[in-house]
Amino acid sequence: MKILVAEDDRATRLILSRALGSWGYDVIAVSDGEEAWQVLSREKMRLLVSDWEMPRLEGPDLCRRIRQASMAYVYALLLTTHKDSDRIVEGLDAGADDFITKPFNPAELRARLGVGRRILDLQDELALKVDELERANGQLAKIAATDPLMNIGNRRSFELAIGRVSQKAAREESRYGVLMIDIDHFKQVNDRYGHAMGDRVLSAVAAALANAKGPSDEVFRYGGEELVMISPGQTAASLHDLGERLREVVASLRVACQDGEAIRVTASLGVAVAPAGSARWEAVVEYADQALYASKNAGRNRVTSIPR
Ligand code: GH3
Ligand code: MG
Ligand code: MG
Ligand code: MG
């Protein structure tokens, strides 16, 4: 383990370096606090033995600087000739973890450094646990935002995403479109091929739509066999074109059945563009939903835009 020694007295520095070296430490020795600070800024050091009184930067000031910096925890042991407790309090307040009085007893120094290493080991274990928890948290967040069958964002992520998109559009005075996509007569697919096959069709439709969307578009499962897409920067005409393209993607999809039969489905779409600068997304979703109903009533497998 590496250890940094800061001591301006040459003889003490040598004695310290030699003792630490003989205990297996990899020693870097410097002659004042400023030099010590430079080493700490350059290299990852976890253990510091620092003299109190040194030119340029004294031990307690060095400790203070270390505690203010954002670096891995450095266990700092101050060497001092001061035995009075006011001074010791001052050193500990400055950020030192422990102190030892000069002239030091080598066995005591070794034991106190052992304490420091124990604390650093605990720190490392804790840091590892925090890493693990953060990773697990990230996985959970992803699970909570994703629909497992369609492997796209769920209703909750849709609401977060459209909130984000609509606020950005309001700030930038830009437009965005919402496309509601509902599979036609899907109940019949379940009735005819079974629920498991129905699941496969749903996941194939979601994959095809996710693949067909533009790079800034986002697609989500709105619920059941209904999907919703957000498409920023659209005019009514370009949004209708996108809807038409997605309708064709669904209609040309073939999902193979066990007996070799290819299941085909169609979808009805309702699309609506949010007026420029509008942050209220609920109304746009409502318009797209009304348009979807219009597509269903007009015979399905079609795209309706509101307002026309
Ligand atoms: P329409 O053209 O009017 O939309 O007819 P539809 O049959 O698609 O609509 P309806 O709302 O009557 O039925 C939707 C069906 O979608 C019923 C439901 O069981 C099925 N469904 C919803 N979620 C899932 C799912 O996760 N897996 C499967 N296999 N089916 C689902
Ligand atoms: Mg000194
Ligand atoms: Mg349907
Ligand atoms: Mg439906």
Coordinates of C-alpha atoms and ligand atoms in Angstrom, one line a residue:
M1 CA 0.0 0.0 0.0
K2 CA 1.2 3.5 -0.9
I3 CA 1.8 6.0 1.8
L4 CA 2.7 9.7 1.6
V5 CA 5.1 11.1 4.2
A6 CA 5.4 14.9 4.6
E7 CA 8.1 16.0 6.9
D8 CA 10.5 18.9 6.6
D9 CA 13.2 17.5 9.0
R10 CA 15.5 15.4 6.9
A11 CA 16.5 13.0 9.7
T12 CA 12.9 12.3 10.8
R13 CA 11.9 11.9 7.2
L14 CA 14.6 9.2 6.6
I15 CA 13.7 7.3 9.8
L16 CA 10.0 7.4 8.9
S17 CA 10.7 6.3 5.3
R18 CA 12.9 3.4 6.4
A19 CA 10.5 2.2 9.1
L20 CA 7.5 2.4 6.7
G21 CA 9.4 0.7 4.0
S22 CA 10.4 -2.2 6.3
W23 CA 6.7 -2.7 7.1
G24 CA 5.9 -3.1 3.5
Y25 CA 4.6 0.3 2.6
D26 CA 5.4 1.9 -0.7
V27 CA 6.7 5.3 0.5
I28 CA 6.7 8.7 -1.2
A29 CA 8.4 11.2 1.0
V30 CA 8.2 15.0 0.5
S31 CA 9.5 17.9 2.6
D32 CA 6.5 20.2 3.0
G33 CA 2.7 20.4 2.7
E34 CA 2.6 22.1 -0.6
E35 CA 4.7 19.3 -2.2
A36 CA 2.4 16.7 -0.5
W37 CA -0.6 18.4 -2.0
Q38 CA 0.9 18.2 -5.4
V39 CA 1.5 14.5 -5.0
L40 CA -2.1 14.0 -3.8
S41 CA -3.5 15.9 -6.7
R42 CA -1.4 13.7 -9.1
E43 CA -1.7 10.3 -7.6
K44 CA -4.3 8.3 -5.7
M45 CA -2.9 8.1 -2.1
R46 CA -5.0 6.7 0.7
L47 CA -2.6 7.1 3.7
L48 CA -0.8 10.2 4.8
V49 CA 1.7 10.8 7.7
S50 CA 2.3 14.5 8.0
D51 CA 4.3 16.6 10.3
W52 CA 2.5 19.5 11.9
E53 CA 5.0 22.3 11.4
M54 CA 6.5 22.6 7.9
P55 CA 7.3 25.5 5.6
R56 CA 4.8 26.7 3.0
L57 CA 1.9 24.6 4.1
E58 CA 1.5 23.1 7.6
G59 CA 0.0 19.7 8.5
P60 CA -3.4 20.9 9.6
D61 CA -3.8 23.2 6.6
L62 CA -2.9 20.3 4.3
C63 CA -5.6 18.2 6.1
R64 CA -8.1 21.0 5.6
R65 CA -7.3 21.2 1.9
I66 CA -7.7 17.4 1.5
R67 CA -11.1 17.4 3.2
Q68 CA -12.3 20.2 1.0
A69 CA -11.2 18.5 -2.2
S70 CA -13.3 15.8 -3.8
M71 CA -10.9 12.9 -3.8
A72 CA -11.0 9.3 -2.4
Y73 CA -10.8 9.4 1.4
V74 CA -7.2 10.0 2.6
Y75 CA -6.5 8.7 6.1
A76 CA -4.4 11.5 7.7
L77 CA -2.1 11.0 10.7
L78 CA -0.5 14.1 12.1
L79 CA 2.9 14.0 13.8
T80 CA 3.3 16.6 16.5
T81 CA 5.5 17.8 19.3
H82 CA 2.4 19.4 20.8
K83 CA 0.9 17.4 23.6
D84 CA -1.7 19.9 24.9
S85 CA -5.2 18.9 24.0
D86 CA -6.2 22.3 22.6
R87 CA -3.7 21.8 19.8
I88 CA -4.8 18.2 19.3
V89 CA -8.4 19.3 19.0
E90 CA -7.3 21.9 16.4
G91 CA -5.5 19.2 14.4
L92 CA -8.5 16.9 14.5
D93 CA -10.9 19.7 13.6
A94 CA -8.7 20.5 10.6
G95 CA -9.5 17.0 9.3
A96 CA -6.7 14.8 10.7
D97 CA -7.9 11.3 11.7
D98 CA -5.3 10.6 14.3
F99 CA -2.1 12.0 15.7
I100 CA 1.1 10.7 17.2
T101 CA 3.6 12.7 19.2
K102 CA 7.3 13.1 18.4
P103 CA 9.6 11.4 19.1
F104 CA 7.4 8.5 18.0
N105 CA 7.4 5.0 19.1
P106 CA 7.6 2.9 15.9
A107 CA 5.4 0.1 17.3
E108 CA 2.7 2.7 18.1
L109 CA 3.0 4.3 14.6
R110 CA 2.6 0.9 13.0
A111 CA -0.4 0.0 15.1
R112 CA -2.1 3.4 14.4
L113 CA -1.5 3.0 10.7
G114 CA -3.1 -0.5 11.0
V115 CA -6.2 1.3 12.4
G116 CA -6.2 3.6 9.4
R117 CA -6.0 0.7 7.0
R118 CA -9.0 -1.0 8.7
I119 CA -11.0 2.2 8.2
L120 CA -10.0 2.5 4.6
D121 CA -10.9 -1.2 4.0
L122 CA -14.4 -0.5 5.4
Q123 CA -14.6 2.5 3.2
D124 CA -13.8 0.4 0.1
E125 CA -16.3 -2.2 1.1
L126 CA -19.0 0.5 1.5
A127 CA -18.1 2.1 -1.8
L128 CA -18.4 -1.3 -3.5
K129 CA -21.9 -1.8 -1.9
V130 CA -22.9 1.7 -3.0
D131 CA -21.8 0.8 -6.6
E132 CA -23.8 -2.4 -6.5
L133 CA -26.9 -0.6 -5.2
E134 CA -26.6 2.1 -7.8
R135 CA -26.4 -0.5 -10.6
A136 CA -29.4 -2.4 -9.1
N137 CA -31.2 0.9 -8.9
G138 CA -30.5 1.6 -12.5
Q139 CA -31.8 -1.8 -13.5
L140 CA -35.0 -1.4 -11.4
A141 CA -35.6 2.1 -12.9
K142 CA -35.4 0.5 -16.4
I143 CA -37.7 -2.3 -15.4
A144 CA -40.2 0.2 -14.0
A145 CA -40.2 2.2 -17.2
T146 CA -40.4 -0.7 -19.7
D147 CA -43.2 -2.9 -20.8
P148 CA -41.9 -6.5 -20.6
L149 CA -44.0 -7.9 -23.5
M150 CA -43.5 -5.1 -26.0
N151 CA -40.0 -4.2 -24.8
I152 CA -40.8 -0.5 -25.2
G153 CA -41.6 2.2 -22.7
N154 CA -44.8 1.8 -20.7
R155 CA -47.6 4.3 -19.9
R156 CA -45.6 5.8 -17.0
S157 CA -42.6 6.6 -19.3
F158 CA -45.0 7.9 -21.9
E159 CA -46.4 10.5 -19.5
L160 CA -42.9 11.5 -18.4
A161 CA -41.7 11.7 -22.0
I162 CA -44.6 13.7 -23.3
G163 CA -44.3 16.1 -20.4
R164 CA -40.6 16.6 -21.3
V165 CA -41.4 17.0 -25.1
S166 CA -44.3 19.4 -24.6
Q167 CA -42.3 21.6 -22.2
K168 CA -39.4 21.7 -24.7
A169 CA -41.9 22.5 -27.5
A170 CA -43.4 25.3 -25.4
R171 CA -39.9 26.8 -24.8
E172 CA -38.8 26.5 -28.4
E173 CA -42.2 27.4 -29.9
S174 CA -42.0 24.2 -31.9
R175 CA -44.6 21.5 -32.7
Y176 CA -44.8 17.8 -31.9
G177 CA -47.3 15.2 -32.9
V178 CA -49.0 12.3 -31.1
L179 CA -50.0 9.1 -32.8
M180 CA -52.4 6.7 -31.2
I181 CA -52.1 3.2 -32.8
D182 CA -54.7 0.5 -32.0
I183 CA -54.6 -3.0 -33.5
D184 CA -57.8 -3.9 -35.3
H185 CA -60.0 -6.7 -34.2
F186 CA -57.2 -8.0 -32.0
K187 CA -59.7 -9.9 -29.8
Q188 CA -60.2 -12.2 -32.9
V189 CA -56.5 -12.9 -33.0
N190 CA -56.6 -14.1 -29.4
D191 CA -59.8 -16.1 -30.0
R192 CA -58.4 -17.7 -33.1
Y193 CA -54.7 -18.4 -32.3
G194 CA -54.7 -18.2 -28.5
H195 CA -53.4 -15.7 -26.1
A196 CA -49.7 -16.8 -26.3
M197 CA -49.8 -16.2 -30.1
G198 CA -51.5 -12.9 -29.5
D199 CA -48.6 -11.9 -27.3
R200 CA -46.2 -12.7 -30.0
V201 CA -48.1 -10.6 -32.5
L202 CA -48.1 -7.7 -30.0
S203 CA -44.4 -7.9 -29.5
A204 CA -43.8 -8.1 -33.3
V205 CA -45.9 -5.1 -33.9
A206 CA -44.1 -3.1 -31.2
A207 CA -40.7 -4.1 -32.6
A208 CA -41.7 -3.2 -36.2
L209 CA -43.0 0.2 -35.1
A210 CA -39.9 0.9 -32.9
N211 CA -37.8 0.0 -36.0
A212 CA -39.8 2.2 -38.3
K213 CA -39.9 5.4 -36.2
G214 CA -37.7 8.3 -36.8
P215 CA -34.6 8.9 -34.6
S216 CA -36.3 11.5 -32.3
D217 CA -39.6 9.7 -32.2
E218 CA -40.5 7.7 -29.1
V219 CA -43.0 4.8 -28.9
F220 CA -44.7 3.4 -25.9
R221 CA -47.4 0.9 -24.9
Y222 CA -50.4 2.9 -24.0
G223 CA -52.3 -0.1 -22.7
G224 CA -53.6 -3.4 -24.0
E225 CA -53.1 -3.6 -27.8
E226 CA -52.7 0.2 -28.1
L227 CA -49.5 2.0 -28.7
V228 CA -48.7 5.7 -28.7
M229 CA -45.9 7.6 -30.5
I230 CA -44.5 11.0 -29.8
S231 CA -42.9 12.7 -32.8
P232 CA -41.3 16.1 -32.4
G233 CA -41.0 18.7 -35.1
Q234 CA -44.0 17.7 -37.1
T235 CA -46.5 19.6 -39.2
A236 CA -50.1 18.2 -39.7
A237 CA -49.1 17.0 -43.2
S238 CA -45.8 15.3 -42.2
L239 CA -47.4 13.7 -39.2
H240 CA -50.1 12.2 -41.4
D241 CA -47.4 10.8 -43.7
L242 CA -45.7 9.2 -40.8
G243 CA -49.0 7.7 -39.6
E244 CA -49.6 6.3 -43.1
R245 CA -46.1 4.8 -43.2
L246 CA -46.6 3.1 -39.8
R247 CA -50.0 1.8 -40.9
E248 CA -48.3 0.2 -43.8
V249 CA -45.6 -1.3 -41.6
V250 CA -48.2 -3.0 -39.5
A251 CA -50.3 -4.2 -42.4
S252 CA -47.3 -5.8 -44.2
L253 CA -46.2 -7.6 -41.0
R254 CA -46.4 -11.4 -41.1
V255 CA -46.1 -13.3 -37.8
A256 CA -45.5 -17.0 -38.3
C257 CA -47.8 -19.4 -36.5
Q258 CA -46.9 -23.0 -35.4
D259 CA -48.7 -24.6 -38.3
G260 CA -46.9 -22.3 -40.8
E261 CA -49.7 -19.9 -41.2
A262 CA -48.8 -16.2 -41.3
I263 CA -50.8 -14.0 -39.0
R264 CA -51.6 -10.6 -40.4
V265 CA -53.0 -7.7 -38.6
T266 CA -53.9 -4.1 -39.4
A267 CA -54.0 -1.0 -37.2
S268 CA -56.0 2.1 -37.0
L269 CA -54.3 5.4 -36.2
G270 CA -55.4 8.7 -34.9
V271 CA -52.9 11.6 -35.1
A272 CA -52.8 15.1 -33.8
V273 CA -50.3 17.9 -33.8
A274 CA -49.8 20.1 -30.7
P275 CA -50.1 23.8 -31.5
A276 CA -46.8 25.6 -31.4
G277 CA -45.8 26.7 -27.9
S278 CA -48.4 24.6 -26.2
A279 CA -47.3 22.8 -23.0
R280 CA -50.6 21.1 -22.4
W281 CA -50.2 17.6 -23.7
E282 CA -53.4 16.1 -22.4
A283 CA -55.5 17.9 -25.0
V284 CA -53.3 16.6 -27.8
V285 CA -53.6 13.0 -26.6
E286 CA -57.4 13.5 -26.4
Y287 CA -57.5 14.8 -30.0
A288 CA -55.4 11.8 -31.2
D289 CA -57.7 9.5 -29.4
Q290 CA -60.8 11.0 -31.0
A291 CA -59.1 10.7 -34.4
L292 CA -58.4 7.0 -33.6
Y293 CA -62.1 6.5 -33.0
A294 CA -62.9 8.2 -36.2
S295 CA -60.5 5.7 -38.0
K296 CA -62.3 2.8 -36.3
N297 CA -65.7 4.1 -37.3
A298 CA -64.6 4.7 -40.9
G299 CA -63.7 1.0 -41.3
R300 CA -60.3 0.6 -39.6
N301 CA -56.8 0.2 -41.2
R302 CA -56.6 3.9 -41.8
V303 CA -55.1 7.2 -40.4
T304 CA -57.2 10.1 -39.3
S305 CA -55.8 13.5 -38.4
I306 CA -57.3 16.1 -36.1
P307 CA -57.6 18.9 -36.8
R308 CA -57.8 18.3 -40.5
Ligands
GH3_1 P1 -60.9 -2.9 -32.3 O1 -60.6 -3.0 -33.8 O2 -62.2 -2.2 -32.1 O3 -59.8 -2.3 -31.6 O4 -61.1 -4.3 -31.8 P2 -60.3 -5.1 -30.8 O5 -60.7 -6.5 -30.7 O6 -58.8 -4.9 -31.1 O7 -60.6 -4.3 -29.4 P3 -61.0 -4.8 -28.0 O8 -60.8 -3.6 -27.1 O9 -62.4 -5.3 -28.1 O10 -60.1 -5.9 -27.6 C1 -58.8 -5.8 -27.4 C2 -58.2 -7.1 -27.1 O11 -56.7 -7.0 -26.9 C3 -58.8 -7.8 -26.0 C4 -57.6 -8.2 -25.1 O12 -57.7 -9.4 -24.6 C5 -56.4 -8.1 -26.0 N1 -55.2 -7.8 -25.3 C6 -54.9 -6.7 -24.6 N2 -53.7 -6.8 -24.0 C7 -53.2 -8.0 -24.4 C8 -52.0 -8.7 -24.2 O13 -51.1 -8.3 -23.5 N3 -51.8 -10.0 -24.8 C9 -52.8 -10.5 -25.6 N4 -52.6 -11.7 -26.1 N5 -54.0 -9.8 -25.8 C10 -54.2 -8.6 -25.2
MG2 MG 8.5 20.2 11.1
MG3 MG -58.0 -2.9 -31.0
MG4 MG -57.9 -1.0 -27.9

